Amino acid sequence: MSLQASSPLTWTHRLGQLGPQFFTRLQPKPVAAPAWAMRNTALLHALGWPDALLSDAHLNAFAGNALLPGSDPLSTVYSGHQFGVWAGQLGDGRALWLGEADSLLGPQEIQLKGAGPTPYSRGGDGRAVLRSSIREYLCSEAMHGLGIATSRALCLVASPEPVRRESWETAAIVTRIAPSFLRFGHFEHFAASQDFQSLRLLADHVLAHHLPECQERAERWQGNIYAALLDVVQERTARLMAQWQAVGFCHGVMNTDNMSLLGLTIDYGPFQFLDGFDPAHICNHSDTQGRYAYARQPNIAYWNLYALAQALLPLIGDDGLTEKVLEGYKTLFPRLLGDAMRAKLGLVGGLAREDQREQDWSLVEDLLQLLASERVDYTVFWRRLSQAMAQDDGTWQFTQAHWLNVSDMLLDRPRLQLWLERYRARVGSASPKTLGELMLRTNPKFVLRNHLAEIAIRKAGNGDFSEIAILQDLLHSPFDEHPGFESHAQLPPDWAGQLEISCSS
Ligand code: AMP
Ligand code: MG
């Protein structure tokens, strides 16, 4: 393995100092004929990392054919619950941690995904296919553009090397970064093996390096720092769930090993942004029971937090306190979701009164029921509603073109009219234009729909990566109009409904 002379990054290896029970040091497995598919210079610059990092000199490093100077590659062990069942030991089966590098956004862990097998591959090939790697790359960037906490994608390297899934595909390696890739499952692993010393080491690592706010939070929990840790994680998870639900995002595989301890969206697999609004929508073709259906996500997150709480219980040492911390989610999540949905209606600020919140929630619920009854396209509806508001001169003439644009989406127009009257009454004398402008910053024009990703994937299969670049650009600023790209914001084509996205990746 060739080493390059000087490192373009300043490394720390705090995770690597934890001890051998947490990981295995190993080398990536080289791939044939790597080529750049995408380089995220916007992210590179935000991190303050030098342009040289994504120059051809480092292509081999991001392919796993050479080591990035200063890196100390390892894969970690974790366990977890998959589809509600204890799955035992899992681990990074195809992710290689290069280490942590300083950046303008704080220290960032860097991972190569798909760089070959690890001791945790459990018979898998350690590879990721180009199809799923494009989806992961683009969706991390889409989530970031939406203001939702997520791992990020630094670059994507493609290789003609064949990879066997349902059919033969080709390999790719995504380089992804996050302040920490630790999962609920890392804690479950050491709790399950009753290695409480390692459990404590891991928790203390997180407290010291990733969630320092727990120190202050401990005051709320009788000075119990581990209760504070659980509290901060439940809070971040509640916020993430509220954001997912509001934007219509289905993760698809909310196993505890795919739950970030920092409340980030991680491990993009069979995810989907809703097309037609259907609370029962299941985006993962392998999820036959619908465990991870869209509307169930917030409850599943609670279930997962419960599993994390059980893992942390030996450190917290107090059942009652642990339960009390978890209880917080039950009031926090609905409140955050309510706020997120009210924001979609332009109802922000100065509205803390509980009765007002309840009334607003009923307005939201009735609208969602209406959308669900006709499977109205979620993203297009909210965007058209925002536009109608932004274009209204205060007369609320529902026969005007901008309102017809909204009502044209439904068959039951009388029901929508009634709802609009209620909404109008709620808004009162506020200027629709002002509210609409706020709504246009809250309801995105562009989301990474399955069919958009699919078009980029098909082109990439022919060596044309241009559509990935176009999508990245649109999704980095999804609230902007991007004239000339209307087709990327339209209702999905008929064939989109036939796309089946499974765990196969
Ligand atoms: P996921 O559902 O994609 O989060 O994966 C669940 C577990 O399977 C994790 O431990 C992954 O590392 C592992 N895994 C998934 N695909 C592969 C693969 N192709 N090779 C090795 N391990 C894999
Ligand atoms: Mg995973």
Short mmCIF file of C-alpha atoms and ligand atoms in Angstrom, two decimals:
data_model
loop_
_atom_site.label_atom_id
_atom_site.label_comp_id
_atom_site.label_asym_id
_atom_site.label_seq_id
_atom_site.Cartn_x
_atom_site.Cartn_y
_atom_site.Cartn_z
CA MET A 1 0.00 0.00 0.00
CA SER A 2 1.65 3.26 -1.10
CA LEU A 3 1.93 6.10 1.38
CA GLN A 4 1.90 9.69 0.28
CA ALA A 5 4.30 12.13 1.84
CA SER A 6 2.44 14.82 3.74
CA SER A 7 -1.05 14.89 5.17
CA PRO A 8 -3.49 17.54 3.97
CA LEU A 9 -5.41 17.11 7.24
CA THR A 10 -4.68 17.49 10.93
CA TRP A 11 -5.63 14.24 12.54
CA THR A 12 -6.63 13.17 15.99
CA HIS A 13 -7.53 9.61 16.77
CA ARG A 14 -9.57 9.88 19.92
CA LEU A 15 -11.75 6.88 19.14
CA GLY A 16 -8.66 4.89 18.23
CA GLN A 17 -7.32 5.45 21.74
CA LEU A 18 -10.31 3.84 23.43
CA GLY A 19 -8.97 0.30 23.38
CA PRO A 20 -8.97 -2.82 21.25
CA GLN A 21 -12.33 -4.08 22.54
CA PHE A 22 -14.02 -1.32 20.51
CA PHE A 23 -12.54 -1.99 17.07
CA THR A 24 -10.16 -3.83 14.81
CA ARG A 25 -7.41 -2.03 12.93
CA LEU A 26 -7.32 -3.08 9.29
CA GLN A 27 -6.54 -1.99 5.77
CA PRO A 28 -9.00 -1.24 2.98
CA LYS A 29 -9.23 -3.68 0.10
CA PRO A 30 -8.20 -2.10 -3.22
CA VAL A 31 -10.69 -1.82 -6.07
CA ALA A 32 -10.01 -1.90 -9.78
CA ALA A 33 -9.82 1.24 -11.91
CA PRO A 34 -11.33 3.82 -9.54
CA ALA A 35 -12.71 7.08 -10.96
CA TRP A 36 -14.28 10.14 -9.38
CA ALA A 37 -18.06 10.15 -9.64
CA MET A 38 -18.59 13.17 -7.37
CA ARG A 39 -16.51 15.57 -5.31
CA ASN A 40 -18.24 17.84 -2.83
CA THR A 41 -16.20 21.02 -2.98
CA ALA A 42 -18.92 23.01 -1.19
CA LEU A 43 -18.49 20.75 1.82
CA LEU A 44 -14.70 20.73 1.47
CA HIS A 45 -14.66 24.53 1.66
CA ALA A 46 -17.13 24.63 4.55
CA LEU A 47 -14.78 22.34 6.45
CA GLY A 48 -11.80 24.49 5.56
CA TRP A 49 -10.00 21.51 4.09
CA PRO A 50 -7.55 22.19 1.24
CA ASP A 51 -8.58 21.71 -2.39
CA ALA A 52 -5.66 19.33 -2.70
CA LEU A 53 -7.57 16.78 -0.62
CA LEU A 54 -9.97 16.13 -3.49
CA SER A 55 -7.32 16.33 -6.19
CA ASP A 56 -6.36 13.34 -8.32
CA ALA A 57 -3.42 12.78 -6.01
CA HIS A 58 -5.88 11.40 -3.45
CA LEU A 59 -8.21 9.44 -5.70
CA ASN A 60 -6.56 6.20 -4.65
CA ALA A 61 -6.96 7.08 -0.97
CA PHE A 62 -10.71 7.61 -1.36
CA ALA A 63 -10.93 4.36 -3.32
CA GLY A 64 -9.22 2.43 -0.53
CA ASN A 65 -6.22 1.71 -2.76
CA ALA A 66 -3.86 3.82 -0.67
CA LEU A 67 -3.94 5.31 2.80
CA LEU A 68 -4.67 8.95 3.36
CA PRO A 69 -1.49 10.14 5.10
CA GLY A 70 -1.97 10.29 8.84
CA SER A 71 -5.05 8.09 8.89
CA ASP A 72 -5.32 5.08 11.21
CA PRO A 73 -8.02 2.89 9.70
CA LEU A 74 -10.27 0.73 11.85
CA SER A 75 -13.73 -0.77 11.95
CA THR A 76 -15.79 -0.76 15.12
CA VAL A 77 -17.94 -3.38 16.74
CA TYR A 78 -21.56 -2.80 17.67
CA SER A 79 -24.68 -4.86 18.19
CA GLY A 80 -28.32 -4.03 17.88
CA HIS A 81 -31.99 -4.75 17.42
CA GLN A 82 -33.02 -5.30 13.82
CA PHE A 83 -36.72 -5.17 13.00
CA GLY A 84 -37.50 -5.39 16.70
CA VAL A 85 -35.42 -8.48 17.37
CA TRP A 86 -32.07 -8.70 19.14
CA ALA A 87 -29.56 -9.41 16.38
CA GLY A 88 -26.43 -9.80 18.51
CA GLN A 89 -23.09 -8.63 17.22
CA LEU A 90 -23.04 -6.61 14.01
CA GLY A 91 -20.40 -3.93 13.51
CA ASP A 92 -18.94 -1.97 10.64
CA GLY A 93 -19.24 -4.64 7.98
CA ARG A 94 -18.15 -2.33 5.21
CA ALA A 95 -17.24 0.97 6.86
CA LEU A 96 -13.67 1.92 7.58
CA TRP A 97 -12.95 4.81 9.97
CA LEU A 98 -9.89 6.72 8.80
CA GLY A 99 -9.81 8.78 11.98
CA GLU A 100 -10.86 12.23 13.08
CA ALA A 101 -9.64 15.36 11.34
CA ASP A 102 -9.88 18.94 12.57
CA SER A 103 -12.12 21.23 10.55
CA LEU A 104 -13.80 24.63 10.73
CA LEU A 105 -16.91 22.73 11.84
CA GLY A 106 -15.05 20.93 14.61
CA PRO A 107 -13.40 17.51 14.51
CA GLN A 108 -14.92 15.22 11.89
CA GLU A 109 -14.75 11.45 11.67
CA ILE A 110 -14.07 10.25 8.14
CA GLN A 111 -15.35 6.91 6.91
CA LEU A 112 -14.97 5.00 3.67
CA LYS A 113 -18.12 2.99 3.04
CA GLY A 114 -17.64 -0.04 0.80
CA ALA A 115 -13.86 -0.32 1.13
CA GLY A 116 -13.85 -4.07 1.61
CA PRO A 117 -14.64 -6.70 4.23
CA THR A 118 -13.96 -6.32 7.94
CA PRO A 119 -14.09 -8.76 10.85
CA TYR A 120 -17.74 -7.65 11.21
CA SER A 121 -18.83 -8.39 7.64
CA ARG A 122 -20.62 -11.63 8.65
CA GLY A 123 -20.12 -13.17 5.23
CA GLY A 124 -20.86 -9.98 3.32
CA ASP A 125 -18.44 -8.73 0.69
CA GLY A 126 -17.73 -5.41 2.38
CA ARG A 127 -18.70 -3.57 -0.76
CA ALA A 128 -21.42 -1.07 -1.62
CA VAL A 129 -22.91 -0.80 -5.09
CA LEU A 130 -22.87 2.38 -7.16
CA ARG A 131 -26.69 2.57 -7.06
CA SER A 132 -26.97 2.73 -3.27
CA SER A 133 -23.84 4.86 -2.95
CA ILE A 134 -25.34 7.53 -5.21
CA ARG A 135 -28.49 7.43 -3.09
CA GLU A 136 -26.49 7.82 0.13
CA TYR A 137 -24.34 10.60 -1.29
CA LEU A 138 -27.27 12.61 -2.61
CA CYS A 139 -29.58 12.09 0.32
CA SER A 140 -27.01 13.19 2.90
CA GLU A 141 -26.59 16.37 0.92
CA ALA A 142 -30.36 16.75 0.47
CA MET A 143 -30.93 16.44 4.21
CA HIS A 144 -28.26 19.00 4.91
CA GLY A 145 -29.87 21.36 2.40
CA LEU A 146 -33.15 20.94 4.27
CA GLY A 147 -31.47 21.84 7.55
CA ILE A 148 -31.79 18.33 8.97
CA ALA A 149 -28.91 16.87 10.98
CA THR A 150 -27.08 14.25 8.95
CA SER A 151 -23.79 12.64 8.07
CA ARG A 152 -22.32 14.34 4.99
CA ALA A 153 -20.82 13.00 1.80
CA LEU A 154 -17.38 14.26 0.80
CA CYS A 155 -16.87 12.27 -2.38
CA LEU A 156 -17.95 9.27 -4.38
CA VAL A 157 -15.57 6.98 -6.22
CA ALA A 158 -16.84 4.46 -8.77
CA SER A 159 -15.15 1.28 -9.91
CA PRO A 160 -16.07 -1.17 -12.69
CA GLU A 161 -15.45 -4.02 -10.23
CA PRO A 162 -18.48 -6.34 -10.29
CA VAL A 163 -20.52 -6.77 -7.11
CA ARG A 164 -23.18 -9.46 -6.71
CA ARG A 165 -26.57 -8.39 -5.38
CA GLU A 166 -29.91 -9.55 -6.90
CA SER A 167 -28.05 -9.06 -10.15
CA TRP A 168 -24.49 -8.02 -10.95
CA GLU A 169 -23.78 -4.37 -10.26
CA THR A 170 -20.59 -2.34 -9.87
CA ALA A 171 -18.78 -1.10 -6.77
CA ALA A 172 -18.45 2.38 -5.35
CA ILE A 173 -16.98 3.94 -2.24
CA VAL A 174 -18.62 6.89 -0.48
CA THR A 175 -16.50 8.95 1.85
CA ARG A 176 -18.81 10.19 4.54
CA ILE A 177 -18.14 12.41 7.50
CA ALA A 178 -19.83 13.22 10.80
CA PRO A 179 -18.73 14.54 14.17
CA SER A 180 -19.35 10.98 15.35
CA PHE A 181 -20.67 7.81 13.76
CA LEU A 182 -21.41 6.20 17.14
CA ARG A 183 -24.78 4.43 17.28
CA PHE A 184 -27.18 3.23 19.94
CA GLY A 185 -25.86 -0.21 19.00
CA HIS A 186 -22.34 0.58 20.24
CA PHE A 187 -23.77 0.89 23.74
CA GLU A 188 -26.04 -2.10 23.38
CA HIS A 189 -22.99 -4.16 22.48
CA PHE A 190 -21.14 -3.61 25.73
CA ALA A 191 -24.29 -3.75 27.85
CA ALA A 192 -25.24 -7.12 26.31
CA SER A 193 -21.81 -8.57 27.02
CA GLN A 194 -21.98 -7.07 30.54
CA ASP A 195 -18.67 -5.31 29.95
CA PHE A 196 -19.68 -2.32 32.04
CA GLN A 197 -16.16 -0.96 32.21
CA SER A 198 -16.07 -0.55 28.43
CA LEU A 199 -19.61 0.77 28.48
CA ARG A 200 -18.47 3.50 30.86
CA LEU A 201 -15.37 4.24 28.78
CA LEU A 202 -17.55 4.70 25.71
CA ALA A 203 -20.05 6.92 27.53
CA ASP A 204 -17.25 9.03 28.98
CA HIS A 205 -15.72 9.37 25.51
CA VAL A 206 -19.03 10.70 24.19
CA LEU A 207 -19.49 13.03 27.16
CA ALA A 208 -16.00 14.46 26.84
CA HIS A 209 -15.82 14.85 23.07
CA HIS A 210 -19.29 14.94 21.55
CA LEU A 211 -21.97 15.94 24.03
CA PRO A 212 -20.31 18.32 26.51
CA GLU A 213 -23.72 19.93 27.13
CA CYS A 214 -24.52 16.93 29.33
CA GLN A 215 -22.46 18.43 32.16
CA GLU A 216 -24.96 21.23 32.61
CA ARG A 217 -27.94 18.99 31.89
CA ALA A 218 -26.97 16.70 34.78
CA GLU A 219 -28.32 19.32 37.20
CA ARG A 220 -31.82 18.36 36.06
CA TRP A 221 -31.14 14.72 36.87
CA GLN A 222 -29.78 14.70 40.40
CA GLY A 223 -26.29 15.24 39.06
CA ASN A 224 -26.47 11.93 37.19
CA ILE A 225 -24.34 12.51 34.10
CA TYR A 226 -25.44 9.32 32.35
CA ALA A 227 -29.10 10.24 32.82
CA ALA A 228 -28.19 13.57 31.26
CA LEU A 229 -26.60 11.72 28.35
CA LEU A 230 -29.81 9.79 27.72
CA ASP A 231 -31.79 13.00 28.02
CA VAL A 232 -29.71 14.83 25.43
CA VAL A 233 -29.93 11.87 23.05
CA GLN A 234 -33.72 11.62 23.44
CA GLU A 235 -34.01 15.35 22.81
CA ARG A 236 -31.90 15.22 19.66
CA THR A 237 -33.79 12.17 18.45
CA ALA A 238 -37.14 13.87 19.06
CA ARG A 239 -35.98 16.87 17.05
CA LEU A 240 -34.81 14.65 14.22
CA MET A 241 -38.10 12.74 14.13
CA ALA A 242 -40.10 15.98 14.03
CA GLN A 243 -38.00 17.11 11.07
CA TRP A 244 -38.30 13.81 9.22
CA GLN A 245 -42.06 13.74 9.64
CA ALA A 246 -42.52 17.36 8.62
CA VAL A 247 -40.56 16.98 5.41
CA GLY A 248 -42.08 13.57 4.62
CA PHE A 249 -38.90 11.53 4.94
CA CYS A 250 -39.01 7.77 5.54
CA HIS A 251 -35.72 6.25 6.67
CA GLY A 252 -36.71 2.67 5.97
CA VAL A 253 -34.39 0.78 8.37
CA MET A 254 -34.64 2.29 11.84
CA ASN A 255 -32.80 -0.55 13.52
CA THR A 256 -30.98 0.47 16.70
CA ASP A 257 -27.66 0.07 14.92
CA ASN A 258 -28.75 2.72 12.43
CA MET A 259 -29.62 5.26 15.14
CA SER A 260 -27.01 7.97 15.64
CA LEU A 261 -26.11 8.91 19.18
CA LEU A 262 -25.85 12.52 18.03
CA GLY A 263 -29.32 12.53 16.49
CA LEU A 264 -28.01 12.58 12.93
CA THR A 265 -29.64 10.90 9.97
CA ILE A 266 -27.23 8.09 9.11
CA ASP A 267 -27.04 4.92 7.04
CA TYR A 268 -29.10 5.84 4.05
CA GLY A 269 -30.56 2.69 2.57
CA PRO A 270 -34.10 2.21 1.24
CA PHE A 271 -35.17 5.73 2.32
CA GLN A 272 -37.84 7.69 0.49
CA PHE A 273 -39.34 11.13 0.46
CA LEU A 274 -43.10 10.66 0.25
CA ASP A 275 -44.73 11.23 -3.08
CA GLY A 276 -48.48 10.97 -2.44
CA PHE A 277 -49.21 11.49 1.26
CA ASP A 278 -49.86 8.13 2.88
CA PRO A 279 -49.14 7.79 6.61
CA ALA A 280 -48.90 4.00 6.24
CA HIS A 281 -46.34 4.23 3.47
CA ILE A 282 -43.58 1.60 3.66
CA CYS A 283 -40.52 2.61 1.66
CA ASN A 284 -38.43 -0.51 2.31
CA HIS A 285 -39.49 -3.42 0.14
CA SER A 286 -37.89 -5.81 2.66
CA ASP A 287 -40.04 -4.42 5.53
CA THR A 288 -42.93 -6.82 5.02
CA GLN A 289 -44.64 -5.96 8.34
CA GLY A 290 -44.41 -2.20 7.85
CA ARG A 291 -42.52 -1.77 11.11
CA TYR A 292 -40.79 1.29 9.70
CA ALA A 293 -43.79 2.82 7.91
CA TYR A 294 -43.73 6.61 7.74
CA ALA A 295 -46.22 7.29 10.53
CA ARG A 296 -44.58 4.77 12.86
CA GLN A 297 -41.14 6.37 12.82
CA PRO A 298 -41.58 8.54 15.92
CA ASN A 299 -42.79 5.55 17.96
CA ILE A 300 -39.99 3.39 16.66
CA ALA A 301 -37.53 6.08 17.69
CA TYR A 302 -38.99 5.84 21.19
CA TRP A 303 -38.65 2.07 21.11
CA ASN A 304 -35.03 2.49 20.09
CA LEU A 305 -34.44 5.03 22.85
CA TYR A 306 -35.85 2.49 25.26
CA ALA A 307 -33.25 -0.02 24.04
CA LEU A 308 -30.54 2.60 24.53
CA ALA A 309 -31.88 3.36 28.00
CA GLN A 310 -31.66 -0.30 28.93
CA ALA A 311 -28.06 -0.32 27.75
CA LEU A 312 -27.25 2.78 29.80
CA LEU A 313 -29.10 1.56 32.89
CA PRO A 314 -26.00 -0.04 34.46
CA LEU A 315 -24.36 3.40 34.35
CA ILE A 316 -27.40 5.42 35.38
CA GLY A 317 -28.09 2.93 38.15
CA ASP A 318 -31.65 4.08 38.79
CA ASP A 319 -34.70 2.59 37.04
CA GLY A 320 -37.07 5.36 38.07
CA LEU A 321 -34.76 8.11 36.89
CA THR A 322 -34.17 6.36 33.57
CA GLU A 323 -37.88 6.03 32.95
CA LYS A 324 -38.42 9.65 33.81
CA VAL A 325 -35.80 10.73 31.28
CA LEU A 326 -37.45 8.63 28.60
CA GLU A 327 -40.86 10.07 29.46
CA GLY A 328 -39.53 13.41 28.23
CA TYR A 329 -39.75 12.20 24.65
CA LYS A 330 -43.50 11.73 24.94
CA THR A 331 -44.10 15.42 25.51
CA LEU A 332 -41.14 16.82 23.62
CA PHE A 333 -41.72 15.04 20.31
CA PRO A 334 -45.36 16.14 19.82
CA ARG A 335 -44.39 19.67 20.73
CA LEU A 336 -41.53 19.75 18.23
CA LEU A 337 -43.66 18.14 15.54
CA GLY A 338 -46.41 20.65 16.22
CA ASP A 339 -43.94 23.50 15.88
CA ALA A 340 -42.50 22.05 12.67
CA MET A 341 -45.95 21.63 11.13
CA ARG A 342 -47.11 25.06 12.25
CA ALA A 343 -44.00 26.49 10.61
CA LYS A 344 -45.08 24.81 7.36
CA LEU A 345 -48.25 26.88 7.64
CA GLY A 346 -46.29 30.04 8.36
CA LEU A 347 -47.48 30.05 11.97
CA VAL A 348 -44.28 30.91 13.77
CA GLY A 349 -43.34 33.01 16.73
CA GLY A 350 -45.21 34.42 19.69
CA LEU A 351 -47.64 31.54 19.86
CA ALA A 352 -46.57 29.64 22.93
CA ARG A 353 -50.09 29.46 24.38
CA GLU A 354 -51.14 25.87 24.84
CA ASP A 355 -54.72 26.35 23.61
CA GLN A 356 -53.40 28.00 20.47
CA ARG A 357 -51.03 25.10 19.87
CA GLU A 358 -53.93 22.67 20.19
CA GLN A 359 -56.07 24.61 17.74
CA ASP A 360 -53.20 24.81 15.29
CA TRP A 361 -52.60 21.10 15.61
CA SER A 362 -56.20 20.37 14.71
CA LEU A 363 -55.76 22.56 11.63
CA VAL A 364 -52.65 20.56 10.70
CA GLU A 365 -54.32 17.22 11.38
CA ASP A 366 -57.36 18.01 9.30
CA LEU A 367 -55.22 19.06 6.39
CA LEU A 368 -53.10 15.91 6.64
CA GLN A 369 -56.24 13.78 6.71
CA LEU A 370 -57.46 15.50 3.61
CA LEU A 371 -54.13 14.93 1.86
CA ALA A 372 -54.11 11.30 2.96
CA SER A 373 -57.66 10.69 1.75
CA GLU A 374 -56.59 11.48 -1.82
CA ARG A 375 -52.86 10.63 -1.60
CA VAL A 376 -52.07 14.18 -2.60
CA ASP A 377 -48.41 14.76 -3.40
CA TYR A 378 -46.90 15.97 -0.15
CA THR A 379 -44.06 18.16 -1.39
CA VAL A 380 -45.90 19.74 -4.32
CA PHE A 381 -48.96 20.50 -2.18
CA TRP A 382 -47.03 22.36 0.51
CA ARG A 383 -45.03 24.26 -2.07
CA ARG A 384 -48.14 25.33 -3.98
CA LEU A 385 -49.83 26.37 -0.76
CA SER A 386 -46.76 28.47 0.11
CA GLN A 387 -46.77 30.02 -3.36
CA ALA A 388 -50.46 30.81 -3.18
CA MET A 389 -49.91 32.60 0.09
CA ALA A 390 -46.87 34.48 -1.22
CA GLN A 391 -48.88 35.63 -4.26
CA ASP A 392 -52.06 36.57 -2.45
CA ASP A 393 -52.85 40.26 -2.19
CA GLY A 394 -54.87 39.81 0.99
CA THR A 395 -58.23 39.25 -0.69
CA TRP A 396 -58.12 35.46 -0.45
CA GLN A 397 -60.01 35.08 -3.72
CA PHE A 398 -60.06 31.33 -4.04
CA THR A 399 -60.96 31.61 -7.72
CA GLN A 400 -57.60 33.19 -8.49
CA ALA A 401 -55.01 31.16 -10.36
CA HIS A 402 -52.62 30.75 -7.42
CA TRP A 403 -55.34 29.19 -5.26
CA LEU A 404 -56.65 27.05 -8.13
CA ASN A 405 -53.14 25.66 -8.35
CA VAL A 406 -53.69 24.32 -4.84
CA SER A 407 -57.29 23.17 -5.17
CA ASP A 408 -56.55 21.48 -8.52
CA MET A 409 -54.60 18.90 -6.58
CA LEU A 410 -57.76 17.55 -4.92
CA LEU A 411 -61.10 16.14 -5.94
CA ASP A 412 -62.85 17.14 -2.72
CA ARG A 413 -62.50 20.86 -3.32
CA PRO A 414 -65.34 21.88 -0.98
CA ARG A 415 -63.47 20.26 1.90
CA LEU A 416 -60.31 22.12 0.99
CA GLN A 417 -62.24 25.39 0.70
CA LEU A 418 -63.61 24.91 4.19
CA TRP A 419 -60.14 24.21 5.47
CA LEU A 420 -58.78 27.30 3.74
CA GLU A 421 -61.50 29.40 5.40
CA ARG A 422 -60.43 28.10 8.80
CA TYR A 423 -56.81 28.74 7.99
CA ARG A 424 -57.65 32.24 6.84
CA ALA A 425 -59.50 32.89 10.09
CA ARG A 426 -56.49 31.61 12.04
CA VAL A 427 -54.08 33.84 10.14
CA GLY A 428 -56.31 36.84 10.82
CA SER A 429 -54.96 40.14 9.64
CA ALA A 430 -51.44 38.85 8.98
CA SER A 431 -50.27 39.46 5.44
CA PRO A 432 -50.50 36.26 3.37
CA LYS A 433 -47.53 37.48 1.36
CA THR A 434 -45.30 37.69 4.44
CA LEU A 435 -46.46 34.30 5.68
CA GLY A 436 -46.06 32.83 2.22
CA GLU A 437 -42.49 34.04 2.00
CA LEU A 438 -41.75 32.33 5.29
CA MET A 439 -43.46 29.19 4.04
CA LEU A 440 -41.34 29.15 0.90
CA ARG A 441 -38.29 28.94 3.20
CA THR A 442 -39.89 26.04 5.09
CA ASN A 443 -41.55 23.94 2.39
CA PRO A 444 -38.92 22.77 -0.09
CA LYS A 445 -39.34 22.82 -3.83
CA PHE A 446 -36.84 20.01 -4.33
CA VAL A 447 -36.54 16.72 -2.45
CA LEU A 448 -34.63 13.62 -3.50
CA ARG A 449 -37.53 11.58 -4.81
CA ASN A 450 -36.82 7.99 -5.74
CA HIS A 451 -37.30 8.58 -9.42
CA LEU A 452 -34.86 11.52 -9.45
CA ALA A 453 -32.21 9.35 -7.81
CA GLU A 454 -33.06 6.57 -10.26
CA ILE A 455 -32.47 8.80 -13.28
CA ALA A 456 -29.07 9.81 -11.89
CA ILE A 457 -28.26 6.15 -11.20
CA ARG A 458 -29.16 5.04 -14.73
CA LYS A 459 -26.99 7.76 -16.26
CA ALA A 460 -24.12 6.96 -13.92
CA GLY A 461 -24.35 3.35 -15.05
CA ASN A 462 -23.31 4.65 -18.48
CA GLY A 463 -20.42 6.61 -17.01
CA ASP A 464 -22.32 9.92 -17.05
CA PHE A 465 -22.25 11.51 -13.59
CA SER A 466 -23.70 14.86 -14.68
CA GLU A 467 -27.16 14.26 -13.21
CA ILE A 468 -25.67 13.63 -9.76
CA ALA A 469 -24.00 17.03 -9.97
CA ILE A 470 -27.27 18.70 -11.03
CA LEU A 471 -29.17 17.08 -8.18
CA GLN A 472 -26.50 18.00 -5.66
CA ASP A 473 -26.78 21.61 -6.72
CA LEU A 474 -30.59 21.68 -6.50
CA LEU A 475 -30.69 19.83 -3.21
CA HIS A 476 -28.08 22.02 -1.54
CA SER A 477 -30.59 24.89 -1.77
CA PRO A 478 -33.98 23.15 -2.03
CA PHE A 479 -35.98 26.23 -1.05
CA ASP A 480 -34.68 28.28 -3.98
CA GLU A 481 -36.61 28.40 -7.25
CA HIS A 482 -33.79 27.25 -9.58
CA PRO A 483 -35.42 28.45 -12.81
CA GLY A 484 -35.00 25.95 -15.64
CA PHE A 485 -35.27 22.92 -13.36
CA GLU A 486 -39.06 22.72 -13.05
CA SER A 487 -39.00 19.11 -14.19
CA HIS A 488 -37.10 18.18 -11.01
CA ALA A 489 -39.89 19.67 -8.87
CA GLN A 490 -42.86 18.14 -10.62
CA LEU A 491 -45.15 15.28 -9.68
CA PRO A 492 -43.42 11.91 -10.08
CA PRO A 493 -43.91 10.06 -13.37
CA ASP A 494 -46.08 6.93 -13.42
CA TRP A 495 -43.07 4.63 -13.41
CA ALA A 496 -41.93 6.03 -10.05
CA GLY A 497 -44.63 3.97 -8.34
CA GLN A 498 -43.09 0.78 -9.62
CA LEU A 499 -39.64 1.40 -8.12
CA GLU A 500 -38.90 -1.13 -5.42
CA ILE A 501 -36.16 -0.17 -3.01
CA SER A 502 -34.98 -2.89 -0.68
CA CYS A 503 -32.21 -3.39 1.88
CA SER A 504 -29.99 -4.68 -0.92
CA SER A 505 -27.18 -2.21 -1.26
P1 AMP B 1 -27.59 -1.95 7.28
O1 AMP B 1 -28.95 -2.50 7.44
O2 AMP B 1 -27.22 -1.57 5.87
O3 AMP B 1 -27.32 -0.85 8.25
O4 AMP B 1 -26.56 -3.14 7.60
C1 AMP B 1 -26.68 -3.98 8.70
C2 AMP B 1 -25.37 -4.65 8.98
O5 AMP B 1 -24.94 -5.41 7.86
C3 AMP B 1 -24.22 -3.72 9.31
O6 AMP B 1 -23.45 -4.34 10.28
C4 AMP B 1 -23.49 -3.60 8.00
O7 AMP B 1 -22.14 -3.28 8.18
C5 AMP B 1 -23.65 -5.00 7.45
N1 AMP B 1 -23.57 -5.06 5.97
C6 AMP B 1 -24.50 -4.64 5.09
N2 AMP B 1 -24.10 -4.88 3.82
C7 AMP B 1 -22.88 -5.45 3.90
C8 AMP B 1 -21.93 -5.96 2.95
N3 AMP B 1 -22.18 -5.88 1.64
N4 AMP B 1 -20.78 -6.49 3.41
C9 AMP B 1 -20.54 -6.55 4.71
N5 AMP B 1 -21.38 -6.12 5.66
C10 AMP B 1 -22.53 -5.58 5.27
MG MG B 2 -26.34 0.26 9.17
#
